[in-house]
Amino acid sequence: MAPLAADMKHYLEQFQDLLKKAGEAEPGYAKALMEFVKQAEKPGALSTKTKELISIALGVTAHCPFCIAFHTNNAIAEGATKQEIIEAGLVAGLMGGGPAVAYLRYLIDACDQFGAK
């Protein structure tokens, strides 16, 4: 029996829709949030790719499939490989225990659905 896959593209679309609706309810909210993300993940001593990998690990430990979808998609855009993304998830499993390990399922699905190489 094939394992069930989470629809990570749907999680990403839901998150993007949430930002749109939040911005409609409170103009500038989504823009401010995305500017915060941009500032936090801009290259500095760490590359944007490294910061996205950290965000993936934090998303796994926070049990947030929306975060996993968003940051995995961004990490791939920054050139992260499937192996790098999975290793970030494995470190999250180390730090977050069994529940975080369970969320690696979302991470693997996101890699597959977003085309990580």
PDB file of C-alpha atoms in Angstrom, residues 3 37 44 48 50 83:
ATOM      1  CA  PRO A   3       1.897   5.940   1.728  1.00  0.00           C
ATOM      2  CA  VAL A  37      10.339  37.516   6.432  1.00  0.00           C
ATOM      3  CA  GLY A  44      24.223  38.277   5.659  1.00  0.00           C
ATOM      4  CA  THR A  48      19.276  33.039   2.373  1.00  0.00           C
ATOM      5  CA  THR A  50      20.823  28.532   5.001  1.00  0.00           C
ATOM      6  CA  GLN A  83      19.328  16.080   0.760  1.00  0.00           C
TER       7      GLN A  83
END
